[in-house]
Short mmCIF file of N, CA and C in Angstrom, two decimals:
data_model
loop_
_atom_site.label_atom_id
_atom_site.label_comp_id
_atom_site.label_asym_id
_atom_site.label_seq_id
_atom_site.Cartn_x
_atom_site.Cartn_y
_atom_site.Cartn_z
N MET A 1 93.83 94.14 76.04
CA MET A 1 93.13 93.08 77.56
C MET A 1 91.81 93.38 77.97
N THR A 2 90.99 92.80 78.30
CA THR A 2 89.80 92.97 78.62
C THR A 2 89.67 93.46 79.62
N SER A 3 88.04 94.13 80.12
CA SER A 3 88.43 94.19 81.31
C SER A 3 86.57 94.66 81.51
N ILE A 4 85.88 94.34 83.00
CA ILE A 4 84.71 94.30 83.65
C ILE A 4 84.26 95.50 83.15
N PRO A 5 82.75 95.45 83.03
CA PRO A 5 82.36 96.27 83.00
C PRO A 5 81.84 97.63 83.54
N SER A 6 82.08 98.74 83.55
CA SER A 6 82.43 99.85 84.61
C SER A 6 81.23 99.97 85.97
N TYR A 7 79.45 99.65 86.09
CA TYR A 7 78.91 99.59 86.62
C TYR A 7 79.45 99.03 87.52
N LEU A 8 79.35 97.37 87.19
CA LEU A 8 80.91 96.13 88.51
C LEU A 8 81.92 96.75 88.76
N ASN A 9 82.66 97.75 88.28
CA ASN A 9 83.82 98.38 88.75
C ASN A 9 83.12 99.46 90.20
N GLN A 10 81.91 100.21 89.56
CA GLN A 10 81.38 101.13 90.39
C GLN A 10 80.53 100.34 92.22
N LEU A 11 80.84 98.90 92.31
CA LEU A 11 80.04 97.63 92.63
C LEU A 11 80.47 97.82 93.55
N LEU A 12 81.69 97.11 92.37
CA LEU A 12 82.76 96.54 93.29
C LEU A 12 83.40 97.15 94.97
N THR A 13 83.75 98.50 94.66
CA THR A 13 84.09 99.49 94.93
C THR A 13 83.61 100.22 95.97
N LYS A 14 82.97 99.67 96.06
CA LYS A 14 81.17 100.25 97.34
C LYS A 14 81.55 99.16 97.97
N HIS A 15 81.77 97.98 97.10
CA HIS A 15 82.48 96.64 98.57
C HIS A 15 83.11 96.23 99.09
N LEU A 16 84.31 97.68 99.31
CA LEU A 16 86.12 97.22 100.29
C LEU A 16 85.84 97.49 101.64
N SER A 17 86.56 96.38 101.90
CA SER A 17 87.23 96.20 103.36
C SER A 17 85.70 95.46 103.47
N ASN A 18 85.25 94.55 102.58
CA ASN A 18 84.14 93.73 102.97
C ASN A 18 84.27 92.51 102.48
N GLN A 19 83.17 91.61 103.07
CA GLN A 19 83.79 90.02 102.89
C GLN A 19 83.61 89.49 101.99
N LEU A 20 83.20 88.87 100.97
CA LEU A 20 83.59 88.11 100.09
C LEU A 20 83.15 87.22 99.42
N PHE A 21 82.49 86.59 98.47
CA PHE A 21 82.98 85.42 98.65
C PHE A 21 82.87 84.97 96.32
N CYS A 22 84.11 84.21 96.42
CA CYS A 22 84.35 84.49 94.84
C CYS A 22 84.71 82.98 94.42
N ILE A 23 83.57 83.19 93.41
CA ILE A 23 83.39 81.47 92.91
C ILE A 23 84.01 81.58 91.05
N TRP A 24 84.84 80.70 91.01
CA TRP A 24 85.70 80.97 89.86
C TRP A 24 86.83 80.19 89.47
N VAL A 25 87.24 80.32 87.68
CA VAL A 25 88.15 79.44 87.67
C VAL A 25 89.78 78.24 88.18
N GLU A 26 89.84 78.02 88.69
CA GLU A 26 91.57 78.19 89.31
C GLU A 26 91.83 77.04 89.05
N GLY A 27 93.17 76.21 87.65
CA GLY A 27 92.53 74.97 87.32
C GLY A 27 92.10 74.36 86.84
N ASN A 28 91.49 74.52 86.17
CA ASN A 28 90.73 73.70 85.23
C ASN A 28 89.48 73.15 86.94
N LYS A 29 89.30 73.91 87.21
CA LYS A 29 88.00 73.40 88.33
C LYS A 29 87.99 74.68 88.54
N VAL A 30 86.36 74.56 89.16
CA VAL A 30 86.03 75.64 89.22
C VAL A 30 86.33 75.60 91.36
N ALA A 31 86.47 77.19 91.21
CA ALA A 31 86.79 77.60 92.91
C ALA A 31 86.38 78.10 93.80
N LEU A 32 86.86 78.45 94.75
CA LEU A 32 85.94 79.38 96.17
C LEU A 32 87.15 80.23 96.53
N LYS A 33 87.04 81.28 96.40
CA LYS A 33 88.05 81.70 97.49
C LYS A 33 86.78 82.97 98.55
N SER A 34 87.36 83.38 99.11
CA SER A 34 86.64 84.31 100.07
C SER A 34 87.33 84.95 101.25
N GLY A 35 87.24 86.19 101.33
CA GLY A 35 88.50 86.95 102.48
C GLY A 35 87.37 88.25 102.66
N ILE A 36 88.30 88.84 102.64
CA ILE A 36 88.04 91.05 102.77
C ILE A 36 88.25 91.60 101.52
N LEU A 37 87.96 92.29 100.63
CA LEU A 37 88.54 92.78 99.08
C LEU A 37 89.04 93.99 99.61
N GLU A 38 90.83 93.60 99.10
CA GLU A 38 91.19 95.05 99.31
C GLU A 38 91.02 96.13 98.22
N THR A 39 91.53 95.49 97.01
CA THR A 39 91.75 96.99 95.38
C THR A 39 91.33 95.33 94.39
N VAL A 40 89.94 96.67 93.80
CA VAL A 40 89.24 96.68 92.07
C VAL A 40 90.38 97.27 91.45
N LEU A 41 90.43 96.38 90.28
CA LEU A 41 91.46 96.66 89.14
C LEU A 41 90.43 96.30 88.15
N SER A 42 90.60 97.31 86.93
CA SER A 42 89.74 96.72 85.95
C SER A 42 89.98 95.42 84.96
N ASP A 43 90.71 94.80 85.83
CA ASP A 43 90.83 93.40 85.49
C ASP A 43 90.83 92.22 86.46
N LYS A 44 90.77 92.73 87.04
CA LYS A 44 90.63 91.58 88.66
C LYS A 44 90.80 92.45 89.74
N ILE A 45 90.49 92.10 91.25
CA ILE A 45 90.16 92.29 92.10
C ILE A 45 91.50 91.44 92.83
N ILE A 46 92.10 91.60 93.85
CA ILE A 46 92.52 91.12 95.24
C ILE A 46 92.11 91.25 96.49
N LEU A 47 92.01 90.30 96.60
CA LEU A 47 91.22 90.13 98.23
C LEU A 47 92.39 89.00 98.66
N LYS A 48 91.79 90.21 100.43
CA LYS A 48 92.71 89.07 101.84
C LYS A 48 92.55 87.87 102.29
N LEU A 49 93.29 86.80 102.37
CA LEU A 49 92.13 85.57 101.96
C LEU A 49 92.13 85.10 103.19
N ASP A 50 91.36 84.40 103.81
CA ASP A 50 90.05 84.48 105.49
C ASP A 50 91.53 83.52 106.02
N GLY A 51 92.70 84.18 107.04
CA GLY A 51 93.43 83.34 107.64
C GLY A 51 94.31 83.14 107.20
N GLU A 52 94.41 83.91 105.73
CA GLU A 52 95.89 84.10 105.38
C GLU A 52 96.31 85.43 105.96
N ALA A 53 97.80 86.05 105.38
CA ALA A 53 98.44 87.32 105.42
C ALA A 53 98.59 88.10 104.27
N ALA A 54 98.99 87.08 103.30
CA ALA A 54 99.43 87.80 101.64
C ALA A 54 98.04 88.19 100.92
N LYS A 55 97.84 89.28 99.95
CA LYS A 55 97.14 88.96 99.44
C LYS A 55 97.01 88.18 97.91
N THR A 56 95.54 88.37 97.99
CA THR A 56 95.29 87.55 96.63
C THR A 56 94.82 88.22 94.70
N PRO A 57 95.05 88.17 94.30
CA PRO A 57 95.15 88.28 93.23
C PRO A 57 94.72 87.14 92.47
N LEU A 58 92.65 88.79 91.75
CA LEU A 58 91.92 87.42 90.88
C LEU A 58 91.54 87.40 90.25
N ASN A 59 92.44 87.02 89.12
CA ASN A 59 91.57 87.60 87.29
C ASN A 59 90.11 87.50 87.00
N PHE A 60 89.48 88.19 86.63
CA PHE A 60 88.13 88.25 86.18
C PHE A 60 88.63 87.37 84.66
N PHE A 61 89.90 87.28 83.96
CA PHE A 61 89.69 87.10 82.60
C PHE A 61 91.03 86.37 82.30
N GLU A 62 91.06 85.00 81.23
CA GLU A 62 92.21 84.25 81.52
C GLU A 62 92.06 84.20 80.13
N LYS A 63 92.20 84.98 79.32
CA LYS A 63 92.51 85.27 77.59
C LYS A 63 91.43 85.66 76.77
N ASP A 64 91.03 86.54 77.20
CA ASP A 64 89.66 86.70 76.85
C ASP A 64 88.57 86.50 77.65
N LYS A 65 88.48 84.93 77.80
CA LYS A 65 87.38 84.44 79.14
C LYS A 65 87.41 84.54 80.39
N LEU A 66 86.20 84.81 80.46
CA LEU A 66 85.76 85.27 81.67
C LEU A 66 86.03 83.98 83.12
N ILE A 67 87.06 84.06 83.87
CA ILE A 67 86.47 82.81 84.55
C ILE A 67 86.21 82.74 86.05
N MET A 68 86.37 84.89 86.42
CA MET A 68 85.24 84.74 86.85
C MET A 68 83.54 84.59 87.42
N LEU A 69 82.73 83.62 87.97
CA LEU A 69 81.79 83.85 87.60
C LEU A 69 80.59 83.39 88.21
N ASN A 70 81.29 83.78 90.17
CA ASN A 70 80.01 84.34 90.47
C ASN A 70 80.74 85.83 91.45
N ILE A 71 80.27 86.70 92.49
CA ILE A 71 81.23 86.89 93.62
C ILE A 71 79.73 87.55 95.22
N TYR A 72 80.43 86.95 95.73
CA TYR A 72 78.69 87.05 96.66
C TYR A 72 79.55 88.03 97.47
N ASN A 73 78.94 88.77 98.05
CA ASN A 73 78.33 89.45 99.66
C ASN A 73 77.77 88.83 100.27
N LEU A 74 78.14 89.62 101.62
CA LEU A 74 77.54 88.65 102.91
C LEU A 74 75.86 88.71 103.00
N ASN A 75 74.85 89.98 101.74
CA ASN A 75 74.00 89.60 102.13
C ASN A 75 73.36 88.93 100.93
N GLY A 76 73.94 87.59 100.41
CA GLY A 76 73.79 86.18 98.97
C GLY A 76 73.47 87.73 97.68
N ILE A 77 74.17 88.50 97.65
CA ILE A 77 73.42 89.11 96.40
C ILE A 77 75.54 89.25 95.32
N ASP A 78 75.11 88.28 94.43
CA ASP A 78 76.13 88.26 93.10
C ASP A 78 75.96 89.51 92.55
N LEU A 79 77.58 90.04 92.75
CA LEU A 79 78.16 90.78 92.37
C LEU A 79 78.08 91.51 90.72
N ILE A 80 78.61 89.99 90.68
CA ILE A 80 78.68 90.13 89.16
C ILE A 80 77.42 90.18 88.26
N LYS A 81 76.08 89.49 88.41
CA LYS A 81 74.80 89.88 87.97
C LYS A 81 73.84 90.76 88.52
N ALA A 82 74.90 91.73 90.06
CA ALA A 82 74.09 92.66 90.51
C ALA A 82 72.14 92.30 90.58
N LYS A 83 72.19 90.94 91.40
CA LYS A 83 70.79 91.06 91.96
C LYS A 83 71.73 89.33 92.98
N LYS A 84 69.95 88.88 93.92
CA LYS A 84 70.36 88.31 94.18
C LYS A 84 69.75 87.28 93.74
N PRO A 85 70.45 86.01 93.63
CA PRO A 85 70.29 84.69 92.82
C PRO A 85 68.89 84.51 93.10
N PHE A 86 68.12 83.57 92.68
CA PHE A 86 66.92 82.94 92.98
C PHE A 86 67.43 80.93 93.73
N SER A 87 67.30 80.64 94.39
CA SER A 87 67.90 79.21 94.83
C SER A 87 67.12 78.28 93.45
N LEU A 88 67.69 77.29 93.68
CA LEU A 88 66.54 75.58 93.15
C LEU A 88 65.25 76.05 93.41
N ASP A 89 65.49 75.83 94.81
CA ASP A 89 63.52 75.67 95.37
C ASP A 89 62.84 76.74 94.70
N ASP A 90 63.46 77.77 94.63
CA ASP A 90 62.46 78.93 93.49
C ASP A 90 61.81 78.07 91.97
N LYS A 91 63.24 78.22 91.40
CA LYS A 91 63.62 77.85 90.48
C LYS A 91 62.73 77.04 89.72
N LEU A 92 62.46 75.06 90.71
CA LEU A 92 62.18 74.03 90.27
C LEU A 92 60.05 74.75 90.31
N LYS A 93 59.87 75.38 91.28
CA LYS A 93 58.77 75.87 91.06
C LYS A 93 58.31 76.68 90.31
N VAL A 94 58.62 77.07 88.80
CA VAL A 94 58.30 77.50 87.81
C VAL A 94 58.00 77.02 86.59
N ARG A 95 57.24 75.68 86.16
CA ARG A 95 57.54 74.84 84.86
C ARG A 95 58.15 74.74 84.27
N GLU A 96 58.14 76.38 83.58
CA GLU A 96 58.64 76.12 81.53
C GLU A 96 60.67 76.03 82.28
N ILE A 97 60.82 77.04 83.56
CA ILE A 97 62.43 76.81 84.19
C ILE A 97 62.84 75.94 84.17
N LYS A 98 61.46 74.35 85.69
CA LYS A 98 61.81 73.09 85.67
C LYS A 98 62.51 72.75 84.40
N LYS A 99 61.33 72.90 83.26
CA LYS A 99 61.88 71.51 82.62
C LYS A 99 62.94 71.86 81.47
N GLN A 100 63.33 73.39 81.65
CA GLN A 100 64.45 73.04 80.41
C GLN A 100 65.83 72.42 81.71
N ILE A 101 66.40 73.17 82.69
CA ILE A 101 66.75 72.55 84.36
C ILE A 101 66.78 70.90 84.65
N LEU A 102 65.96 70.37 84.32
CA LEU A 102 65.73 69.12 83.71
C LEU A 102 66.20 68.25 82.93
N GLN A 103 66.10 69.19 81.70
CA GLN A 103 66.64 69.06 80.58
C GLN A 103 68.15 68.86 80.58
N ASN A 104 68.98 69.96 81.32
CA ASN A 104 70.39 70.92 81.58
C ASN A 104 70.90 69.18 82.78
N VAL A 105 69.90 69.65 83.32
CA VAL A 105 70.68 67.98 84.41
C VAL A 105 70.78 67.20 83.81
N LYS A 106 70.32 66.69 82.81
CA LYS A 106 69.71 65.15 82.81
C LYS A 106 71.19 64.44 82.22
N THR A 107 72.04 65.82 81.47
CA THR A 107 73.22 65.34 80.45
C THR A 107 74.57 65.62 81.41
N SER A 108 74.51 65.77 82.94
CA SER A 108 75.21 65.79 83.58
C SER A 108 75.35 64.50 84.64
N LEU A 109 74.54 64.11 85.14
CA LEU A 109 74.18 63.00 85.15
C LEU A 109 75.19 61.84 85.56
N GLY A 110 75.49 61.10 86.81
CA GLY A 110 77.08 60.63 86.28
C GLY A 110 78.14 61.16 86.17
N LYS A 111 78.09 62.06 85.92
CA LYS A 111 79.39 62.96 85.71
C LYS A 111 79.22 64.37 86.78
N GLU A 112 80.84 64.49 86.81
CA GLU A 112 81.80 65.70 87.87
C GLU A 112 80.75 67.05 87.82
N VAL A 113 80.80 67.37 89.09
CA VAL A 113 79.77 68.57 88.58
C VAL A 113 79.92 69.23 89.86
N THR A 114 80.25 70.81 89.88
CA THR A 114 80.22 71.61 91.35
C THR A 114 78.86 71.82 91.69
N VAL A 115 78.66 72.66 92.66
CA VAL A 115 77.76 72.29 92.93
C VAL A 115 77.66 74.00 94.59
N VAL A 116 77.00 75.03 94.58
CA VAL A 116 77.38 76.24 94.93
C VAL A 116 76.26 76.54 95.53
N TYR A 117 76.79 75.95 97.02
CA TYR A 117 75.06 76.32 98.17
C TYR A 117 75.11 77.14 98.36
N LYS A 118 74.57 77.48 99.65
CA LYS A 118 74.34 78.76 100.90
C LYS A 118 74.09 77.38 102.34
N LEU A 119 75.41 78.29 103.10
CA LEU A 119 75.40 77.44 104.14
C LEU A 119 75.80 78.88 105.49
N GLY A 120 74.17 79.34 105.71
CA GLY A 120 73.95 79.86 106.79
C GLY A 120 73.78 80.90 105.90
N ASP A 121 75.25 81.55 106.59
CA ASP A 121 75.43 82.99 106.03
C ASP A 121 76.55 83.25 105.14
N LYS A 122 76.75 81.86 104.53
CA LYS A 122 78.35 82.13 103.81
C LYS A 122 77.95 81.12 102.75
N ILE A 123 78.80 81.58 101.75
CA ILE A 123 78.97 81.02 99.92
C ILE A 123 79.52 79.27 100.45
N ALA A 124 79.32 77.81 100.03
CA ALA A 124 80.81 77.05 99.82
C ALA A 124 79.84 76.08 98.56
N LEU A 125 81.27 75.52 98.35
CA LEU A 125 80.87 74.37 97.19
C LEU A 125 80.98 73.44 97.59
N ASN A 126 80.95 72.43 96.53
CA ASN A 126 80.70 70.86 96.69
C ASN A 126 81.05 70.57 95.14
N ARG A 127 82.68 69.77 94.70
CA ARG A 127 82.54 69.18 93.88
C ARG A 127 82.66 67.64 93.99
N GLY A 128 81.54 66.80 93.24
CA GLY A 128 82.20 65.85 93.18
C GLY A 128 81.44 64.37 91.80
N ILE A 129 80.60 63.61 91.78
CA ILE A 129 80.11 63.15 91.00
C ILE A 129 78.19 63.44 91.19
N PHE A 130 77.54 64.39 89.99
CA PHE A 130 76.06 63.69 90.42
C PHE A 130 75.02 62.64 90.18
N ALA A 131 75.06 62.86 91.62
CA ALA A 131 74.51 61.30 91.67
C ALA A 131 73.09 61.68 91.06
N ASN A 132 71.64 62.22 91.77
CA ASN A 132 70.76 62.80 91.16
C ASN A 132 69.83 63.51 91.83
N MET A 133 68.66 63.39 91.43
CA MET A 133 67.41 64.60 92.41
C MET A 133 66.82 64.72 93.20
N GLY A 134 67.19 64.46 94.41
CA GLY A 134 66.15 63.95 95.06
C GLY A 134 64.58 64.44 95.42
N ILE A 135 64.48 64.30 96.47
CA ILE A 135 63.49 64.78 96.62
C ILE A 135 62.94 66.06 97.19
N SER A 136 64.54 66.61 97.58
CA SER A 136 64.90 67.70 98.77
C SER A 136 65.43 68.33 98.18
N GLY A 137 66.57 67.57 97.56
CA GLY A 137 67.49 68.17 97.22
C GLY A 137 68.76 67.50 95.93
N VAL A 138 69.56 68.21 95.95
CA VAL A 138 70.98 67.38 94.64
C VAL A 138 71.57 66.35 95.54
N VAL A 139 71.92 65.60 95.14
CA VAL A 139 72.35 64.23 95.58
C VAL A 139 74.02 64.28 94.37
N ILE A 140 74.70 64.54 95.59
CA ILE A 140 76.60 64.34 94.94
C ILE A 140 76.89 63.15 95.74
N LYS A 141 78.21 62.34 94.86
CA LYS A 141 79.22 61.50 96.00
C LYS A 141 80.18 62.95 95.92
N PRO A 142 80.90 63.39 96.84
CA PRO A 142 81.40 64.09 97.03
C PRO A 142 83.02 63.16 96.25
N ALA A 143 84.32 64.49 96.03
CA ALA A 143 85.24 64.07 95.54
C ALA A 143 85.89 64.06 96.62
N PRO A 144 87.26 63.28 97.35
CA PRO A 144 88.17 62.20 95.76
C PRO A 144 87.67 60.98 95.33
N PHE A 145 87.26 60.93 96.80
CA PHE A 145 86.77 59.40 96.68
C PHE A 145 85.40 58.74 95.95
N TYR A 146 84.24 59.61 95.59
CA TYR A 146 83.21 59.55 95.48
C TYR A 146 82.45 58.37 95.63
N ASN A 147 82.40 58.23 97.30
CA ASN A 147 82.25 57.02 98.15
C ASN A 147 80.89 56.63 99.20
N THR A 148 80.84 58.19 99.47
CA THR A 148 79.52 58.58 99.77
C THR A 148 78.37 59.37 99.51
N GLU A 149 77.83 59.78 100.06
CA GLU A 149 76.24 60.90 98.92
C GLU A 149 75.95 61.42 99.78
N GLU A 150 75.74 62.61 99.07
CA GLU A 150 75.44 64.09 100.15
C GLU A 150 73.97 64.47 99.73
N ASN A 151 73.40 64.93 100.64
CA ASN A 151 72.40 65.75 99.31
C ASN A 151 72.51 66.82 100.39
N ILE A 152 71.75 67.91 98.93
CA ILE A 152 72.20 69.87 99.14
C ILE A 152 70.90 69.96 98.93
N PHE A 153 70.22 70.54 100.46
CA PHE A 153 68.43 71.02 99.74
C PHE A 153 69.12 71.89 98.83
N TYR A 154 67.84 71.55 98.17
CA TYR A 154 67.25 72.64 97.13
C TYR A 154 67.37 73.80 97.44
N ARG A 155 66.05 74.71 98.26
CA ARG A 155 66.25 75.32 98.91
C ARG A 155 67.72 76.16 99.12
N ASN A 156 69.23 75.50 99.60
CA ASN A 156 70.57 76.19 99.14
C ASN A 156 70.66 75.96 97.74
N VAL A 157 70.75 75.46 97.24
CA VAL A 157 71.09 75.23 95.86
C VAL A 157 71.38 76.42 94.95
N LEU A 158 72.35 77.24 94.58
CA LEU A 158 72.59 78.38 93.50
C LEU A 158 73.30 78.52 91.95
N HIS A 159 73.92 76.93 92.18
CA HIS A 159 74.81 76.85 90.63
C HIS A 159 74.84 76.00 90.57
N ILE A 160 74.98 74.83 89.58
CA ILE A 160 75.18 73.06 89.38
C ILE A 160 76.85 73.68 88.10
N TYR A 161 77.25 73.91 88.63
CA TYR A 161 79.11 73.70 87.15
C TYR A 161 78.78 72.43 86.23
N ASN A 162 79.02 71.90 84.81
CA ASN A 162 79.06 71.25 84.61
C ASN A 162 80.61 71.63 84.38
N SER A 163 81.59 70.45 84.14
CA SER A 163 82.76 70.27 83.62
C SER A 163 83.56 71.46 82.28
N GLU A 164 82.52 71.74 81.60
CA GLU A 164 83.04 72.95 81.14
C GLU A 164 82.31 74.42 81.40
N PHE A 165 81.99 74.73 82.93
CA PHE A 165 82.47 75.20 83.41
C PHE A 165 80.71 76.52 83.21
N PHE A 166 79.87 76.02 83.11
CA PHE A 166 78.65 76.06 82.40
C PHE A 166 77.74 76.13 83.54
N ASP A 167 76.32 77.09 84.02
CA ASP A 167 75.81 76.90 85.02
C ASP A 167 74.39 76.19 84.67
N LEU A 168 73.91 74.91 85.06
CA LEU A 168 72.96 74.15 84.44
C LEU A 168 71.57 74.62 84.66
N LEU A 169 71.70 75.44 85.79
CA LEU A 169 70.61 76.07 86.24
C LEU A 169 70.38 77.32 86.15
N GLU A 170 71.18 77.94 85.06
CA GLU A 170 71.10 78.75 83.99
C GLU A 170 69.91 78.87 83.13
N VAL A 171 68.84 79.54 83.27
CA VAL A 171 68.42 79.04 81.91
C VAL A 171 67.61 80.74 81.34
N LYS A 172 66.87 80.77 80.16
CA LYS A 172 66.62 81.96 79.68
C LYS A 172 65.13 81.57 79.37
N ILE A 173 64.32 82.48 79.39
CA ILE A 173 63.00 82.21 79.80
C ILE A 173 62.50 83.29 78.05
N ALA A 174 62.28 82.31 77.28
CA ALA A 174 61.90 83.25 76.19
C ALA A 174 60.21 84.34 75.55
N GLN A 175 60.44 85.41 76.12
CA GLN A 175 59.57 86.06 76.11
C GLN A 175 57.81 86.35 75.48
N GLY A 176 56.57 86.11 75.87
CA GLY A 176 56.01 86.58 74.83
C GLY A 176 56.17 85.57 73.34
N LYS A 177 55.49 85.71 72.54
CA LYS A 177 54.93 84.25 71.84
C LYS A 177 55.35 84.86 70.03
#
């Protein structure tokens, strides 16, 4: 059985009884669950979902594969990475990062993606066909009908997950030469 690192367990334990936004893979799609953190175990957390009486267990792993992609607190900090993420707007200001992101994004144009973004003090997600990257934001045609377009401002976009659950905005910069 796979378990989370001890630092993550400690960090999550500090957030007991707090509101969390969990981005995870459910039914072969990226899903968002938000609620109050009730319990932290080595392989899952238990949330009391907003508007529901029942407690919901969210596993970190499925057959040794990480399915919990992000856990955000109300301060916008991704607890899995233990830091506040940079928005797409910030990432596009750095030339090397922008180049890599644009290469990643090209492969997903016209395909279904899931965009995770800030919506006020909450985290939201939208699934749809990746139409393009406009002047001010990412344009997707939301599921299930794909007949409208929605612009999500770069300053709010945190992640764009493709169908393999790879974050198109996650880039590694080579240090030194």
